[in-house]
Short mmCIF file of N, CA, C and O and ligand atoms in Angstrom, two decimals:
data_model
loop_
_atom_site.label_atom_id
_atom_site.label_comp_id
_atom_site.label_asym_id
_atom_site.label_seq_id
_atom_site.Cartn_x
_atom_site.Cartn_y
_atom_site.Cartn_z
N MET O 1 128.86 70.65 138.20
CA MET O 1 128.74 69.67 139.27
C MET O 1 129.19 68.30 138.76
O MET O 1 128.39 67.42 138.48
N SER O 2 130.48 68.15 138.61
CA SER O 2 131.01 66.88 138.15
C SER O 2 131.39 66.02 139.34
O SER O 2 131.50 66.49 140.46
N PHE O 3 131.59 64.75 139.07
CA PHE O 3 132.00 63.84 140.13
C PHE O 3 132.90 62.77 139.54
O PHE O 3 132.99 62.62 138.32
N GLU O 4 133.57 62.07 140.42
CA GLU O 4 134.54 61.07 139.99
C GLU O 4 134.04 59.67 140.31
O GLU O 4 133.39 59.45 141.32
N VAL O 5 134.37 58.75 139.40
CA VAL O 5 134.12 57.33 139.67
C VAL O 5 135.47 56.62 139.62
O VAL O 5 136.20 56.74 138.64
N HIS O 6 135.78 55.94 140.70
CA HIS O 6 137.03 55.20 140.77
C HIS O 6 136.72 53.73 140.48
O HIS O 6 135.96 53.10 141.21
N ALA O 7 137.30 53.22 139.41
CA ALA O 7 137.03 51.84 139.04
C ALA O 7 138.27 51.23 138.42
O ALA O 7 138.88 51.80 137.52
N GLN O 8 138.65 50.07 138.92
CA GLN O 8 139.74 49.29 138.37
C GLN O 8 141.01 50.13 138.22
O GLN O 8 141.71 50.08 137.22
N GLY O 9 141.30 50.94 139.25
CA GLY O 9 142.53 51.70 139.29
C GLY O 9 142.52 52.97 138.47
O GLY O 9 143.48 53.73 138.49
N ALA O 10 141.42 53.23 137.77
CA ALA O 10 141.32 54.44 136.95
C ALA O 10 140.27 55.37 137.57
O ALA O 10 139.36 54.93 138.27
N ILE O 11 140.45 56.66 137.30
CA ILE O 11 139.48 57.64 137.78
C ILE O 11 138.78 58.25 136.58
O ILE O 11 139.41 58.78 135.68
N HIS O 12 137.47 58.15 136.57
CA HIS O 12 136.67 58.70 135.48
C HIS O 12 135.90 59.89 136.03
O HIS O 12 135.33 59.81 137.11
N VAL O 13 135.91 60.97 135.28
CA VAL O 13 135.18 62.16 135.71
C VAL O 13 133.97 62.34 134.80
O VAL O 13 134.08 62.31 133.58
N PHE O 14 132.82 62.51 135.41
CA PHE O 14 131.58 62.63 134.66
C PHE O 14 130.86 63.91 135.06
O PHE O 14 130.99 64.40 136.17
N ASP O 15 130.09 64.43 134.12
CA ASP O 15 129.30 65.63 134.38
C ASP O 15 127.94 65.30 134.97
O ASP O 15 127.32 66.12 135.63
N CYS O 16 127.45 64.11 134.67
CA CYS O 16 126.12 63.77 135.15
C CYS O 16 126.07 62.28 135.42
O CYS O 16 126.85 61.50 134.88
N PHE O 17 125.12 61.90 136.24
CA PHE O 17 125.05 60.51 136.65
C PHE O 17 124.66 59.60 135.50
O PHE O 17 125.17 58.49 135.37
N SER O 18 123.78 60.06 134.63
CA SER O 18 123.37 59.22 133.51
C SER O 18 124.54 58.98 132.56
O SER O 18 124.67 57.91 131.97
N CYS O 19 125.43 60.02 132.42
CA CYS O 19 126.63 59.81 131.60
C CYS O 19 127.48 58.71 132.20
O CYS O 19 128.01 57.86 131.48
N ALA O 20 127.63 58.72 133.50
CA ALA O 20 128.45 57.72 134.17
C ALA O 20 127.87 56.33 133.97
O ALA O 20 128.60 55.39 133.70
N ILE O 21 126.57 56.21 134.08
CA ILE O 21 125.93 54.91 133.90
C ILE O 21 126.21 54.38 132.51
O ILE O 21 126.60 53.23 132.34
N HIS O 22 126.06 55.24 131.52
CA HIS O 22 126.24 54.76 130.15
C HIS O 22 127.68 54.43 129.83
O HIS O 22 127.97 53.59 128.99
N ARG O 23 128.61 55.10 130.52
CA ARG O 23 130.02 54.80 130.28
C ARG O 23 130.49 53.58 131.07
O ARG O 23 131.34 52.84 130.61
N MET O 24 129.94 53.38 132.26
CA MET O 24 130.47 52.38 133.16
C MET O 24 129.71 51.07 133.13
O MET O 24 130.24 50.03 133.49
N ALA O 25 128.45 51.12 132.73
CA ALA O 25 127.63 49.91 132.81
C ALA O 25 128.12 48.87 131.82
O ALA O 25 128.35 49.18 130.65
N PRO O 26 128.29 47.64 132.28
CA PRO O 26 128.66 46.58 131.35
C PRO O 26 127.50 46.25 130.41
O PRO O 26 126.35 46.59 130.68
N ILE O 27 127.83 45.61 129.29
CA ILE O 27 126.82 45.23 128.30
C ILE O 27 126.60 43.73 128.38
O ILE O 27 127.55 42.95 128.44
N CYS O 28 125.36 43.33 128.36
CA CYS O 28 125.05 41.91 128.35
C CYS O 28 125.60 41.26 127.09
O CYS O 28 125.38 41.76 125.98
N GLU O 29 126.33 40.16 127.27
CA GLU O 29 126.96 39.49 126.13
C GLU O 29 125.93 38.82 125.22
O GLU O 29 126.24 38.46 124.09
N HIS O 30 124.73 38.64 125.72
CA HIS O 30 123.73 37.93 124.93
C HIS O 30 122.76 38.88 124.24
O HIS O 30 122.63 38.88 123.03
N CYS O 31 122.10 39.74 125.00
CA CYS O 31 121.06 40.59 124.41
C CYS O 31 121.51 42.03 124.23
O CYS O 31 120.75 42.86 123.73
N ARG O 32 122.78 42.35 124.64
CA ARG O 32 123.40 43.65 124.42
C ARG O 32 122.74 44.79 125.19
O ARG O 32 122.96 45.94 124.90
N VAL O 33 121.92 44.46 126.16
CA VAL O 33 121.32 45.51 126.96
C VAL O 33 122.36 46.01 127.97
O VAL O 33 123.28 45.27 128.35
N GLN O 34 122.29 47.26 128.34
CA GLN O 34 123.19 47.76 129.36
C GLN O 34 122.71 47.31 130.72
O GLN O 34 121.53 47.42 131.04
N ILE O 35 123.66 46.81 131.50
CA ILE O 35 123.32 46.24 132.79
C ILE O 35 123.45 47.34 133.84
O ILE O 35 124.54 47.79 134.15
N ILE O 36 122.33 47.77 134.33
CA ILE O 36 122.30 48.81 135.36
C ILE O 36 121.68 48.18 136.59
O ILE O 36 120.51 47.84 136.60
N GLY O 37 122.53 48.01 137.59
CA GLY O 37 122.05 47.35 138.78
C GLY O 37 122.48 45.89 138.76
O GLY O 37 123.65 45.59 138.56
N GLN O 38 121.53 45.03 138.91
CA GLN O 38 121.87 43.62 139.05
C GLN O 38 122.33 43.02 137.73
O GLN O 38 121.76 43.25 136.67
N GLY O 39 123.38 42.23 137.80
CA GLY O 39 123.85 41.49 136.65
C GLY O 39 124.59 40.27 137.13
O GLY O 39 124.82 40.12 138.33
N VAL O 40 124.95 39.41 136.23
CA VAL O 40 125.72 38.24 136.62
C VAL O 40 127.00 38.21 135.77
O VAL O 40 127.00 38.59 134.60
N GLU O 41 128.10 37.76 136.38
CA GLU O 41 129.37 37.65 135.69
C GLU O 41 129.75 36.19 135.60
O GLU O 41 129.63 35.46 136.58
N ALA O 42 130.18 35.77 134.43
CA ALA O 42 130.64 34.39 134.26
C ALA O 42 131.84 34.40 133.33
O ALA O 42 131.77 34.90 132.21
N GLU O 43 132.97 33.90 133.83
CA GLU O 43 134.19 33.79 133.02
C GLU O 43 134.56 35.12 132.39
O GLU O 43 134.94 35.20 131.22
N GLY O 44 134.41 36.21 133.15
CA GLY O 44 134.83 37.52 132.67
C GLY O 44 133.83 38.21 131.76
O GLY O 44 134.07 39.31 131.30
N LYS O 45 132.71 37.57 131.49
CA LYS O 45 131.67 38.17 130.66
C LYS O 45 130.49 38.55 131.55
O LYS O 45 130.21 37.89 132.53
N TRP O 46 129.80 39.61 131.15
CA TRP O 46 128.66 40.07 131.93
C TRP O 46 127.36 39.77 131.21
O TRP O 46 127.27 39.89 130.00
N TYR O 47 126.38 39.40 131.98
CA TYR O 47 125.05 39.14 131.46
C TYR O 47 124.03 39.87 132.33
O TYR O 47 124.25 40.04 133.52
N CYS O 48 122.90 40.23 131.71
CA CYS O 48 121.90 40.97 132.46
C CYS O 48 121.16 40.06 133.42
O CYS O 48 120.56 40.52 134.39
N GLY O 49 121.20 38.76 133.18
CA GLY O 49 120.54 37.85 134.09
C GLY O 49 120.96 36.43 133.79
O GLY O 49 121.63 36.15 132.78
N ALA O 50 120.54 35.53 134.66
CA ALA O 50 120.94 34.13 134.51
C ALA O 50 120.41 33.54 133.21
O ALA O 50 121.05 32.68 132.61
N HIS O 51 119.25 34.01 132.77
CA HIS O 51 118.69 33.43 131.55
C HIS O 51 119.58 33.71 130.34
O HIS O 51 119.75 32.87 129.48
N CYS O 52 120.19 34.90 130.30
CA CYS O 52 121.09 35.22 129.19
C CYS O 52 122.40 34.46 129.34
O CYS O 52 122.98 34.03 128.34
N ALA O 53 122.88 34.29 130.56
CA ALA O 53 124.10 33.52 130.78
C ALA O 53 123.91 32.09 130.30
O ALA O 53 124.77 31.52 129.64
N ARG O 54 122.78 31.53 130.63
CA ARG O 54 122.50 30.16 130.20
C ARG O 54 122.34 30.08 128.69
O ARG O 54 122.76 29.12 128.05
N ALA O 55 121.75 31.12 128.09
CA ALA O 55 121.58 31.14 126.64
C ALA O 55 122.92 31.16 125.92
O ALA O 55 123.03 30.71 124.78
N GLU O 56 123.96 31.65 126.60
CA GLU O 56 125.30 31.67 126.03
C GLU O 56 126.11 30.46 126.48
O GLU O 56 127.33 30.43 126.31
N GLY O 57 125.46 29.52 127.10
CA GLY O 57 126.13 28.28 127.44
C GLY O 57 126.84 28.27 128.78
O GLY O 57 127.65 27.39 129.04
N ARG O 58 126.55 29.27 129.62
CA ARG O 58 127.16 29.30 130.95
C ARG O 58 126.28 28.48 131.90
O ARG O 58 125.29 28.98 132.41
N ALA O 59 126.64 27.25 132.08
CA ALA O 59 125.82 26.39 132.92
C ALA O 59 126.04 26.73 134.39
O ALA O 59 127.12 27.20 134.78
N GLY O 60 125.04 26.51 135.15
CA GLY O 60 125.18 26.65 136.61
C GLY O 60 125.10 28.08 137.10
O GLY O 60 125.44 28.34 138.25
N ILE O 61 124.69 29.01 136.25
CA ILE O 61 124.56 30.39 136.69
C ILE O 61 123.17 30.61 137.27
O ILE O 61 122.17 30.22 136.67
N VAL O 62 123.15 31.20 138.43
CA VAL O 62 121.86 31.53 139.02
C VAL O 62 121.84 33.02 139.35
O VAL O 62 122.89 33.62 139.59
N ASP O 63 120.66 33.59 139.33
CA ASP O 63 120.52 35.01 139.67
C ASP O 63 120.94 35.24 141.11
O ASP O 63 120.58 34.48 142.00
N ARG O 64 121.68 36.31 141.32
CA ARG O 64 121.98 36.72 142.69
C ARG O 64 120.75 37.32 143.30
O ARG O 64 119.99 38.02 142.67
N VAL O 65 120.58 37.07 144.56
CA VAL O 65 119.42 37.62 145.26
C VAL O 65 119.90 38.72 146.18
O VAL O 65 120.88 38.54 146.89
ZN1 ZN J 101 120.79 39.84 128.50
#
């Protein structure tokens, strides 16, 4: 029971949903946690939350609601 994820023009085939999450989820640039669900992007970098973005010097970042 595999499925496909289409992202950024590429097609990724996964056997399970958790595999897909671990392959596709961005990593927080500050605390290195995998971002599953809500995250913030600043200047092409991903953070798990506004607090990590600010810790890396990204001013003016607020959590999306
Ligand atoms: Zn973080």
